[in-house]
mmCIF file of C-alpha atoms and ligand atoms in Angstrom:
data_model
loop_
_atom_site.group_PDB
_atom_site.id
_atom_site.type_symbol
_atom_site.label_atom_id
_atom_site.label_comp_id
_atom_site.label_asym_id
_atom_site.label_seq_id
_atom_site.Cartn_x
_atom_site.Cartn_y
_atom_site.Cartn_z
ATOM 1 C CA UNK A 74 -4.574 -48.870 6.654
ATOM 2 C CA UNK A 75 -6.142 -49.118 9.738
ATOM 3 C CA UNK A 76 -9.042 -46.884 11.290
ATOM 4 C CA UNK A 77 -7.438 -45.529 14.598
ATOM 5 C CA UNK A 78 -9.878 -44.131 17.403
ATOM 6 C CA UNK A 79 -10.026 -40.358 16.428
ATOM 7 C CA UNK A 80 -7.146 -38.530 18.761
ATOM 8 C CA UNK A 81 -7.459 -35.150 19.823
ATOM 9 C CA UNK A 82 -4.814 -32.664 19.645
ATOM 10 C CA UNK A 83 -5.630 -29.280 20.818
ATOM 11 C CA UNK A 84 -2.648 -27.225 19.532
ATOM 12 C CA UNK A 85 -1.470 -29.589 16.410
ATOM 13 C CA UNK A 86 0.503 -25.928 15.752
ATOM 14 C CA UNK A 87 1.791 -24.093 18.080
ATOM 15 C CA UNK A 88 1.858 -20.734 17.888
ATOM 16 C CA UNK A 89 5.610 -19.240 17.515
ATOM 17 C CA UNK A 90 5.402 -16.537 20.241
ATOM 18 C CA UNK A 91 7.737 -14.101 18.155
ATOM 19 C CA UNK A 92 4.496 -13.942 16.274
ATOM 20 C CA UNK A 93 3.625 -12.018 13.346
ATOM 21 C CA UNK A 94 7.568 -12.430 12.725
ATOM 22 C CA UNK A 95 7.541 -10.375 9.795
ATOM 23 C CA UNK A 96 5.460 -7.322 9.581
ATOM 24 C CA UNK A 97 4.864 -4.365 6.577
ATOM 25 C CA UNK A 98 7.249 -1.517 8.981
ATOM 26 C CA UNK A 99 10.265 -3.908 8.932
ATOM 27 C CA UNK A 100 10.088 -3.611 4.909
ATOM 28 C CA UNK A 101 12.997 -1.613 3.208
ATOM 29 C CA UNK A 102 10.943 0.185 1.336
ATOM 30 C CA UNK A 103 7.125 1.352 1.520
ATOM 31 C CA UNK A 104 4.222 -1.013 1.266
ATOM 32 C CA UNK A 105 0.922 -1.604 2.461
ATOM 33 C CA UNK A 106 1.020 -5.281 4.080
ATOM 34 C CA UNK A 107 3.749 -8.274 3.608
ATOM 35 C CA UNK A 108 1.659 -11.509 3.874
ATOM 36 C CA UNK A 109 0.949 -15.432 1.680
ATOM 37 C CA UNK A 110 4.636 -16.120 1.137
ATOM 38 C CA UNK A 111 5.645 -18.821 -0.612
ATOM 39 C CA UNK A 112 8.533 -21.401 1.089
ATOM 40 C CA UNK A 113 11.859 -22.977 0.156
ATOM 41 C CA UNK A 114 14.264 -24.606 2.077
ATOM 42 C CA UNK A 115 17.514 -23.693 1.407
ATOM 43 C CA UNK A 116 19.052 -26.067 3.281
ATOM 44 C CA UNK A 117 21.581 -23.445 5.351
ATOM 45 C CA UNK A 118 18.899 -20.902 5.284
ATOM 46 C CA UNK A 119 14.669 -20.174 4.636
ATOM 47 C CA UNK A 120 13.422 -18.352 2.140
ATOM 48 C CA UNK A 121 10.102 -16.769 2.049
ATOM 49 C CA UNK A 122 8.930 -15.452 -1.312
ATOM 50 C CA UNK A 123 6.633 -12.335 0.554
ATOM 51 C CA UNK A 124 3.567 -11.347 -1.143
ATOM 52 C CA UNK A 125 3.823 -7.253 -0.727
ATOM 53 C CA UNK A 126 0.979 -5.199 -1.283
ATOM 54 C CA UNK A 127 1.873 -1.210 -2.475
ATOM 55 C CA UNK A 128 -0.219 1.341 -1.993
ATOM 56 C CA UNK A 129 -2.338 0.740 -5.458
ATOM 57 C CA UNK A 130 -3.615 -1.838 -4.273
ATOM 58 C CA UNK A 131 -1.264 -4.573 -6.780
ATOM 59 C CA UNK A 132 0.881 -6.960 -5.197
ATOM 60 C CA UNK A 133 4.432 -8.405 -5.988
ATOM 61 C CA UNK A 134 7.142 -10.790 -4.581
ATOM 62 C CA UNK A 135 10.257 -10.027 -2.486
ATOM 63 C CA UNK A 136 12.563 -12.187 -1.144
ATOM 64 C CA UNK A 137 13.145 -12.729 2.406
ATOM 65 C CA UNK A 138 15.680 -14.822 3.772
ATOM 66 C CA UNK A 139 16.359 -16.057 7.481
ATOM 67 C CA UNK A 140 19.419 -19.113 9.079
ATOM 68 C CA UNK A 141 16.559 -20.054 11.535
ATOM 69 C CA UNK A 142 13.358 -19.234 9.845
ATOM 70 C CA UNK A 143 12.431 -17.481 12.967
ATOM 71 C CA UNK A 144 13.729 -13.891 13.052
ATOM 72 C CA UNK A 145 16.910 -11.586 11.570
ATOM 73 C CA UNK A 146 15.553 -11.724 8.300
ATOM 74 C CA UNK A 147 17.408 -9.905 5.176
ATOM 75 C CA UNK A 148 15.161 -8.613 2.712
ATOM 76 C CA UNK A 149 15.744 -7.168 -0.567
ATOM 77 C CA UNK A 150 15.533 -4.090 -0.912
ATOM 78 C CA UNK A 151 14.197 -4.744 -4.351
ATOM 79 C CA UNK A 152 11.289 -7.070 -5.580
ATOM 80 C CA UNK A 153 12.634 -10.231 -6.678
ATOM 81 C CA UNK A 154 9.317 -10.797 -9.067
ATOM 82 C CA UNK A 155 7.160 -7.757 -10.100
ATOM 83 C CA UNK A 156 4.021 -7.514 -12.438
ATOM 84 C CA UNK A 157 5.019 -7.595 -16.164
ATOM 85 C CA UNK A 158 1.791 -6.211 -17.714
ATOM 86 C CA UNK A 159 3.315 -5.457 -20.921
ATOM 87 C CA UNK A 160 4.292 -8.822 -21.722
ATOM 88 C CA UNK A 161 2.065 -10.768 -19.783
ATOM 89 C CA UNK A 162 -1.614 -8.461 -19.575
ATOM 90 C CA UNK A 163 -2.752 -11.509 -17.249
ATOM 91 C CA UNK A 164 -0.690 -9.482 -14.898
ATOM 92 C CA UNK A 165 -2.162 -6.243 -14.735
ATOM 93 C CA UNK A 166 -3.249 -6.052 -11.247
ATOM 94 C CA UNK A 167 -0.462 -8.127 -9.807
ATOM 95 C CA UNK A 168 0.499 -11.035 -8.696
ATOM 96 C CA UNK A 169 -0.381 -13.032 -5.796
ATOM 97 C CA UNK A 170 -0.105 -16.046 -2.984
ATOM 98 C CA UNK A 171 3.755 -17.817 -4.420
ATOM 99 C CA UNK A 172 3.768 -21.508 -3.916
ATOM 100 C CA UNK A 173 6.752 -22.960 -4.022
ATOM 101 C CA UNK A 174 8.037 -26.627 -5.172
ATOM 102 C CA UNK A 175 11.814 -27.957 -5.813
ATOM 103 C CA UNK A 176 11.316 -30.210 -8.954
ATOM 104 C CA UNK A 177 14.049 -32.708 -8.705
ATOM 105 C CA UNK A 178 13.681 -33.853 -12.203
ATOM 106 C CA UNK A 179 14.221 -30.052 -13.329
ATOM 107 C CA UNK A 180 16.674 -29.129 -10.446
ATOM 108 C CA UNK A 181 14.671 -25.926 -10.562
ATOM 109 C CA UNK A 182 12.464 -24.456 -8.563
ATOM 110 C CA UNK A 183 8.883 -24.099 -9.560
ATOM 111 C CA UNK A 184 6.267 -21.286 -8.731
ATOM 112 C CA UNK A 185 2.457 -21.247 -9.185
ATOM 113 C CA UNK A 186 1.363 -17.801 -8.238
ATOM 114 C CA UNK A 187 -2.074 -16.328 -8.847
ATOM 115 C CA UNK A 188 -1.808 -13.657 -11.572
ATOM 116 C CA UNK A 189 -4.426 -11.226 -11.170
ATOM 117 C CA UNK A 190 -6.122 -10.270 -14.540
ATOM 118 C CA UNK A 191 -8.538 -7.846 -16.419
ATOM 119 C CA UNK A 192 -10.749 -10.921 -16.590
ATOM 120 C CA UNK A 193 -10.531 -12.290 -12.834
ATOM 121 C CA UNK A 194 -7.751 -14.225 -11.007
ATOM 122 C CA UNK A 195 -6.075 -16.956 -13.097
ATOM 123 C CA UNK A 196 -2.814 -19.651 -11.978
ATOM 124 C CA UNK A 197 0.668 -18.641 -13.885
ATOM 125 C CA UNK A 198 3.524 -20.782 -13.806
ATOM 126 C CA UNK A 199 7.268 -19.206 -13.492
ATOM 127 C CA UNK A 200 10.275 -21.418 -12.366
ATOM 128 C CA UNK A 201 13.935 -20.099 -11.028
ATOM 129 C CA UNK A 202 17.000 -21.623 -9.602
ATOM 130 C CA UNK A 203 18.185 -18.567 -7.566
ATOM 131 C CA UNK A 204 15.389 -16.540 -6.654
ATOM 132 C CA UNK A 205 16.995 -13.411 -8.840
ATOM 133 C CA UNK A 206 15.868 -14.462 -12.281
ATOM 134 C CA UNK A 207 12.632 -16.565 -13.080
ATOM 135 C CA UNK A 208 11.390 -17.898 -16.098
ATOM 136 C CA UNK A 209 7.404 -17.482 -17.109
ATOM 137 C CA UNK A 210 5.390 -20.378 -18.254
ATOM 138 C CA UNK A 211 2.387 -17.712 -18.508
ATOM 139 C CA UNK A 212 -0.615 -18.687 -17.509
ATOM 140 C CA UNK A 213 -1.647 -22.304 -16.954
ATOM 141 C CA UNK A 214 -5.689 -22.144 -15.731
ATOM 142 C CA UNK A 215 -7.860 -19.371 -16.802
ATOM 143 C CA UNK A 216 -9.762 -17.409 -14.601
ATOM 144 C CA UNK A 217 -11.323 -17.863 -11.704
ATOM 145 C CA UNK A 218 -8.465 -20.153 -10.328
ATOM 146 C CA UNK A 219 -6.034 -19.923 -8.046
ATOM 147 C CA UNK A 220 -4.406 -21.750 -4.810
ATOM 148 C CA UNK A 221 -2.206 -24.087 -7.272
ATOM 149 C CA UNK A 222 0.695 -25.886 -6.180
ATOM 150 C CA UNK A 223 2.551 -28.807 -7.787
ATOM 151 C CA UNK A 224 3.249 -31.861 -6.720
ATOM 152 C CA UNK A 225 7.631 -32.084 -7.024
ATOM 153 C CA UNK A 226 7.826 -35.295 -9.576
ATOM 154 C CA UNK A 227 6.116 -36.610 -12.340
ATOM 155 C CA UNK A 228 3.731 -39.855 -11.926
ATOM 156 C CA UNK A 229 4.215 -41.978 -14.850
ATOM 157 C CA UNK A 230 5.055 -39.564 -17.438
ATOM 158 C CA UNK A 231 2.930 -36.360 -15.978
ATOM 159 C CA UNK A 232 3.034 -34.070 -13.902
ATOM 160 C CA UNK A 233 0.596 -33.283 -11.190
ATOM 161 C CA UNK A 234 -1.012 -30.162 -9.808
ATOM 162 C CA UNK A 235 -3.738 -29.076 -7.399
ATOM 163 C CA UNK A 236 -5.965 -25.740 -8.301
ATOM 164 C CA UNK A 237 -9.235 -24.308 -7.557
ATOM 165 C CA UNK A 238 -11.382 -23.286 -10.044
ATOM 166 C CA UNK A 239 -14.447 -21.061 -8.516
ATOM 167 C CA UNK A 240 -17.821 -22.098 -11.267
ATOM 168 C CA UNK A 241 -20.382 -19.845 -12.235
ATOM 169 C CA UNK A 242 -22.983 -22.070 -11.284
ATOM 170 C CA UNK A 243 -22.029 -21.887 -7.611
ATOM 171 C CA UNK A 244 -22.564 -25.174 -7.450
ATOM 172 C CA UNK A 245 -18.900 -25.220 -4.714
ATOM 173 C CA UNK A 246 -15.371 -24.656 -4.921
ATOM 174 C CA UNK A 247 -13.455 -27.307 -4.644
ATOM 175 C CA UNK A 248 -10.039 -28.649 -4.860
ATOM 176 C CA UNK A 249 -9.399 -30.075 -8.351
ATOM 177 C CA UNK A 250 -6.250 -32.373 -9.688
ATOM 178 C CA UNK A 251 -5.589 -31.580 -13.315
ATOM 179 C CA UNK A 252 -2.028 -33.132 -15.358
ATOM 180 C CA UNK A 253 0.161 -31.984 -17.742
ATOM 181 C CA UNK A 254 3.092 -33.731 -20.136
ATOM 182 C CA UNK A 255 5.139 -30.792 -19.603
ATOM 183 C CA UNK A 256 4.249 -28.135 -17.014
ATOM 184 C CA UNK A 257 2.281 -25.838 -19.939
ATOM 185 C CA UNK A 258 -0.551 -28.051 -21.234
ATOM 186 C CA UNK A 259 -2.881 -29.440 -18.089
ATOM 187 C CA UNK A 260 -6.578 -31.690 -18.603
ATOM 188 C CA UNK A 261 -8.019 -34.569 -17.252
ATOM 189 C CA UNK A 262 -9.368 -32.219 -14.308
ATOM 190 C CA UNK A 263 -11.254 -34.240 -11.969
ATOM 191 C CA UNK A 264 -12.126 -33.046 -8.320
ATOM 192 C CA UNK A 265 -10.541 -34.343 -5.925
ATOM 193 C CA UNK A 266 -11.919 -32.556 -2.304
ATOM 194 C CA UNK A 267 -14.897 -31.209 -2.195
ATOM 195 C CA UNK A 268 -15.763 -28.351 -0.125
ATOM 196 C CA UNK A 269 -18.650 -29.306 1.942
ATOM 197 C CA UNK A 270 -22.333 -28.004 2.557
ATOM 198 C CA UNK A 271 -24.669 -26.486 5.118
ATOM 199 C CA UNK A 272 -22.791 -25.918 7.944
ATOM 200 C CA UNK A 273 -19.942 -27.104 7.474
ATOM 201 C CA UNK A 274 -16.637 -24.761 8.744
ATOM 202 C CA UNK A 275 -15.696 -25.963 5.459
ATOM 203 C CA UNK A 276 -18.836 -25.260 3.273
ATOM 204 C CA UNK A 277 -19.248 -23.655 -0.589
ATOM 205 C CA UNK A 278 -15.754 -22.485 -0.786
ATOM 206 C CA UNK A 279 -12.169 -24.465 -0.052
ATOM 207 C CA UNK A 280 -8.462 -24.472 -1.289
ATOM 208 C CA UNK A 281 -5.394 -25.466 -0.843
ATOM 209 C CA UNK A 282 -2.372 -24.331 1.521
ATOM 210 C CA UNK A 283 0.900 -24.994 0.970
ATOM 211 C CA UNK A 284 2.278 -27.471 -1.482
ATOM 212 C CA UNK A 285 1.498 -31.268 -0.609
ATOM 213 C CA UNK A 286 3.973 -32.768 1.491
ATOM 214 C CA UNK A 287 5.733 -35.998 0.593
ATOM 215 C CA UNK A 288 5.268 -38.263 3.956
ATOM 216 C CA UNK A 289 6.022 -42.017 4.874
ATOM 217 C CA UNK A 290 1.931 -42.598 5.024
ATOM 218 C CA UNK A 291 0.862 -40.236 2.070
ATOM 219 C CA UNK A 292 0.990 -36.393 0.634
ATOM 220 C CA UNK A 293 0.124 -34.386 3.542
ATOM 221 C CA UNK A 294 -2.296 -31.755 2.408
ATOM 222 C CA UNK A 295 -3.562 -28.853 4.096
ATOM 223 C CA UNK A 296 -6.361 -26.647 2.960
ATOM 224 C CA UNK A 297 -8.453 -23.608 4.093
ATOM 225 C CA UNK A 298 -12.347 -23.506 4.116
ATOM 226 C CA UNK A 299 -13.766 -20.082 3.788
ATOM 227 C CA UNK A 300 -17.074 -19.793 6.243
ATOM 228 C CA UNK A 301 -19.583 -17.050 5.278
ATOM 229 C CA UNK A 302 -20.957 -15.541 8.072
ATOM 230 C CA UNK A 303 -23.121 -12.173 9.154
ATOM 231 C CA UNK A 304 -19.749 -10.691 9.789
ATOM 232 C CA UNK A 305 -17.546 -11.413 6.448
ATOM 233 C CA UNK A 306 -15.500 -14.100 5.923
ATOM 234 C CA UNK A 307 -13.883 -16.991 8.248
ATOM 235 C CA UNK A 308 -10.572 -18.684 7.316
ATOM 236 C CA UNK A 309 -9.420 -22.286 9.163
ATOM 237 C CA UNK A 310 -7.238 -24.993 7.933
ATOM 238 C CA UNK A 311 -8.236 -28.939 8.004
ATOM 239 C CA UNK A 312 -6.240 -31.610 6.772
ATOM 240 C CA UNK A 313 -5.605 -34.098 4.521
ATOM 241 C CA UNK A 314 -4.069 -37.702 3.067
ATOM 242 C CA UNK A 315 -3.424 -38.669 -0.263
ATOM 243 C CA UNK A 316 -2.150 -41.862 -1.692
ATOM 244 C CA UNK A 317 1.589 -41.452 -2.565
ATOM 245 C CA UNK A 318 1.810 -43.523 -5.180
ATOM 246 C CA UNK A 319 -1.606 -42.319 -6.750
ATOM 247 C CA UNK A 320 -2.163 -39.028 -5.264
ATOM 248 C CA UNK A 321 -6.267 -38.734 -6.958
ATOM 249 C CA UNK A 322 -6.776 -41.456 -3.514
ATOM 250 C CA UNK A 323 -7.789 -39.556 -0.816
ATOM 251 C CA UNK A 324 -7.274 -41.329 2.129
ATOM 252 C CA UNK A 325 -8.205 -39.527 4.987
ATOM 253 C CA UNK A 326 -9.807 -36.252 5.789
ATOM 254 C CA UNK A 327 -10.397 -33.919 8.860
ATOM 255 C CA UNK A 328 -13.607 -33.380 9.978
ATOM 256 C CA UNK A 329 -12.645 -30.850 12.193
ATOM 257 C CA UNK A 330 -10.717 -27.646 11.746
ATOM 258 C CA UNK A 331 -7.156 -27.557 13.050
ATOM 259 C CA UNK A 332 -6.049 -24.343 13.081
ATOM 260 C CA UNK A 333 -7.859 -21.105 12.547
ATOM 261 C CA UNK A 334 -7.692 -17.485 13.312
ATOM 262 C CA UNK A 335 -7.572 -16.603 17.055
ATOM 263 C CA UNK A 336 -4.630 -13.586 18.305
ATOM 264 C CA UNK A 337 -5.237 -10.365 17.812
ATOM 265 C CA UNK A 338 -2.483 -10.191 14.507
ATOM 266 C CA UNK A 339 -4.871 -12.680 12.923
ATOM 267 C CA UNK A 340 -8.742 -11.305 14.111
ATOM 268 C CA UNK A 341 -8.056 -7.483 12.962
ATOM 269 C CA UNK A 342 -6.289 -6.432 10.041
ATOM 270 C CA UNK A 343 -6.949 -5.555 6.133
ATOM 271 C CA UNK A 344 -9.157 -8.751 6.390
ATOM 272 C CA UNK A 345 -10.386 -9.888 9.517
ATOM 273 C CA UNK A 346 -10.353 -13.368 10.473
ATOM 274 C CA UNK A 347 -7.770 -15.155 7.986
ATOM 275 C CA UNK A 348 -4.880 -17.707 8.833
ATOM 276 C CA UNK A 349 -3.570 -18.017 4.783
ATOM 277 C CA UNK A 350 -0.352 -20.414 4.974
ATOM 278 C CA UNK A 351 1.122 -21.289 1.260
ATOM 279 C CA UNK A 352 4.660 -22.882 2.110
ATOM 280 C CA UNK A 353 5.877 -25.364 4.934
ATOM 281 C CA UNK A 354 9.053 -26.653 5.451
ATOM 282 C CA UNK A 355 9.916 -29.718 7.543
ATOM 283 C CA UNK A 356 12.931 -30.063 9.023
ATOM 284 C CA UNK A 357 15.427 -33.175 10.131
ATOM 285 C CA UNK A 358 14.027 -33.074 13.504
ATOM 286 C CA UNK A 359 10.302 -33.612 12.368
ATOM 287 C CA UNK A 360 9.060 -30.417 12.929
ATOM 288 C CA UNK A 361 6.860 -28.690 10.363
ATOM 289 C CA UNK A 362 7.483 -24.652 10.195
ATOM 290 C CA UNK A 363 4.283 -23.322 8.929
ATOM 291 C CA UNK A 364 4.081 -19.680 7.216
ATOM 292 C CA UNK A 365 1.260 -18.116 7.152
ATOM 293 C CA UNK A 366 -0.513 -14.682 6.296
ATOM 294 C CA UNK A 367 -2.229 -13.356 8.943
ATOM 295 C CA UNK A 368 -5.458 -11.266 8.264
ATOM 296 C CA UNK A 369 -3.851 -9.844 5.148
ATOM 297 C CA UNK A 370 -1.398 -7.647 6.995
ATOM 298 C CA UNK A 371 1.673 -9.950 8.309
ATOM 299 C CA UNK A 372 3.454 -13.136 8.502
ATOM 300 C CA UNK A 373 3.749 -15.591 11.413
ATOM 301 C CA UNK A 374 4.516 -19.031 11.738
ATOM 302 C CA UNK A 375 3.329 -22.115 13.682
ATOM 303 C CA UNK A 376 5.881 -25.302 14.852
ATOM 304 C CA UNK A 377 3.619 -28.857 14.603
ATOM 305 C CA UNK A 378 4.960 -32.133 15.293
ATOM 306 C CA UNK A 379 4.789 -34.436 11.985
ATOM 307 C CA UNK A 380 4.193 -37.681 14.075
ATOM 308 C CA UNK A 381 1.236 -36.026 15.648
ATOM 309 C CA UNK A 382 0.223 -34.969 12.608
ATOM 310 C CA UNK A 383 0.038 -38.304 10.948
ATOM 311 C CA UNK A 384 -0.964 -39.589 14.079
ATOM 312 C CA UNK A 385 -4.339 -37.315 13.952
ATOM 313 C CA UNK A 386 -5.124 -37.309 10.088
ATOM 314 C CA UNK A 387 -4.332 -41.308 10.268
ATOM 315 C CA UNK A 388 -7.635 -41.281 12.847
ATOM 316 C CA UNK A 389 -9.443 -39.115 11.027
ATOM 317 C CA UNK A 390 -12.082 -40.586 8.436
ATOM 318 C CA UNK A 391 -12.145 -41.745 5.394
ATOM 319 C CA UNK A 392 -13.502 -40.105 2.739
ATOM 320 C CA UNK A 393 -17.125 -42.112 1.698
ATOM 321 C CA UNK A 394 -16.687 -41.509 -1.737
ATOM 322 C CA UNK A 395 -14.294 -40.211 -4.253
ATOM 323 C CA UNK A 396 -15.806 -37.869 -5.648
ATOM 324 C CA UNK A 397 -14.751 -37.578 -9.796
ATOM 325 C CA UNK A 398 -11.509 -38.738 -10.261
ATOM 326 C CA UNK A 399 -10.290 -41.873 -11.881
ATOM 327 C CA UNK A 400 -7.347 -41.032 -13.897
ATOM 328 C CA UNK A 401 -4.572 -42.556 -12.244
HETATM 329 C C1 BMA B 63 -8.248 -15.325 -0.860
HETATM 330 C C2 BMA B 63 -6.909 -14.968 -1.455
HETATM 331 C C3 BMA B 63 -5.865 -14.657 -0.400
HETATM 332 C C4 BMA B 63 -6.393 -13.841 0.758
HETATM 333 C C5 BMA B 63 -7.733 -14.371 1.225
HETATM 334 C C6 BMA B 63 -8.346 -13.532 2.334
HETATM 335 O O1 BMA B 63 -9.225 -15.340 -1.842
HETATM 336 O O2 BMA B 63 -7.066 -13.883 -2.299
HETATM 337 O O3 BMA B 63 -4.809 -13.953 -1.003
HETATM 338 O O4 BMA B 63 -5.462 -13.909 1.807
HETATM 339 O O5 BMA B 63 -8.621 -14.415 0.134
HETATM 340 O O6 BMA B 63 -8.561 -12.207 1.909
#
């Protein structure tokens, strides 16, 4: 692959101006905030699996489905995925932050969700073919981990997903590639991006956005880096290239932030200062739609251009080193 002379995009995505498109008083029924929803692309319609916060404090999942992925959306009047403490105690303070895969193999789709336990956030597993009833895996990483997503087909024999463990030591959190023989089981965890240092927008703390995206030059990946500063936390996006046939290859990686928090809906809300996307869908035309939380209150969405995409993580560098993994 060839190093291209870095190219600079200002808006790599554009802001839909019916922004936040889907807000907590639209919501049938009372909650605190709607925000993090998962994606799937129905192919006649979008459906966002909402992440809605009640009044406790707990958060569950409720379906929300669109023809344009832009606005008259139906939602359920009832959650389509609630907390099941009883049987699963990993759930007892809800669940959180749905990403969403189709897993051809399965024809199923398959959702890692943070489950939010007595002993700290963890990743569970469910999968569903309808959205109404879902089947639980339980829990697949224990705590702290979250911001999982699979990749949508096996490699060789195993599957593939991407998590981030947060260690004691606080020696980073970074984005880790772990595989399974069957979805349950997962090991050989290696890192795979590591958040950065010092000053870095992208320093101490990183994870992944929505699912990687199967592209004709590599898995698009998109990740947040959390920056610490005097006045709480700051969340931006960066990009990323994987191999496609061996996905622990990174191939390219943003030094630069490419979208972060900026409109008012994003600055000011229950957390100041977040852009949290975990779905994208691209459509025939090219165009990724990306969802997003905003500030921990709503949902908007931002239009990018895959060929400008490429075209910018393509001139972006390449990584110096991979950093532990060597498995595939
Ligand atoms: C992360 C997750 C997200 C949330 C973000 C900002 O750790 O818990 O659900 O949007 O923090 O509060």
């Amino acid at each position: 692959m060839i190093n291209r002379k870095r190219k600079h995009y200002p808006d790599l995505f554009k802001r839909h101006p019916a922004n936040p498109i889907l807000k907590a008083s639209m919501w049938p029924y009372p909650t605190n905030s709607v925000f993090n929803p998962g994606v799937a692309d129905l192919d006649d319609e979008t459906l966002l699996l909402v992440r809605v916060e009640d009044r406790r404090g707990f958060s569950h999942f409720t379906v929300a489905r669109s023809r344009n992925g832009i606005d008259h959306w139906e939602i359920e009047r009832e959650p389509a995925l609630s907390p099941e403490p009883k049987d699963h105690p990993e759930e007892v303070w809800g669940i959180e932050d749905p990403r969403i895969v189709y897993l051809d193999e399965a024809e199923e789709w398959a959702i890692t969700y943070t489950a939010f336990s007595s002993g700290g956030p963890l990743v569970s597993l469910a999968t569903t073919k309808d959205f109404k009833t879902f089947k639980r895996l339980g829990p697949v990483m224990p705590p702290e981990d979250k911001d999982a997503a699979l990749f949508p087909k096996r490699f060789g024999e195993r599957w593939l997903m991407l998590h981030r463990p947060v260690p004691v030591s606080q020696l980073g959190a970074h984005i880790w590639l772990s595989y399974s023989p069957d979805l349950k089981h997962w090991g050989d965890h290696g890192i795979l991006i590591e958040a950065r240092r010092g000053g870095w927008w992208d320093a101490n703390k990183i994870g992944l956005g929505p699912p990687p995206l199967r592209t004709s030059e590599g898995w698009l990946i998109l990740y947040h880096g959390v920056r610490q500063t005097a006045a709480g936390c700051l969340y931006r996006l960066g990009l990323a290239l994987l191999d496609l046939e061996v996905p622990s290859r990174v191939l390219r990686r943003s030094d630069e932030w490419v979208f972060g928090p900026e409109m008012a809906y994003e600055r000011a809300g229950d957390v100041a200062d977040v852009v949290f996307p975990c779905g994208w869908i691209l459509d025939r035309k090219g165009k990724i739609r990306l969802y997003y939380g905003a500030a921990d209150t709503s949902i908007a969405l931002a239009i990018g251009e895959l060929d400008q995409i490429l075209d910018y993580v393509l001139s972006c560098p390449k990584p110096e080193s991979q950093p532990l993994h060597c498995f595939l």
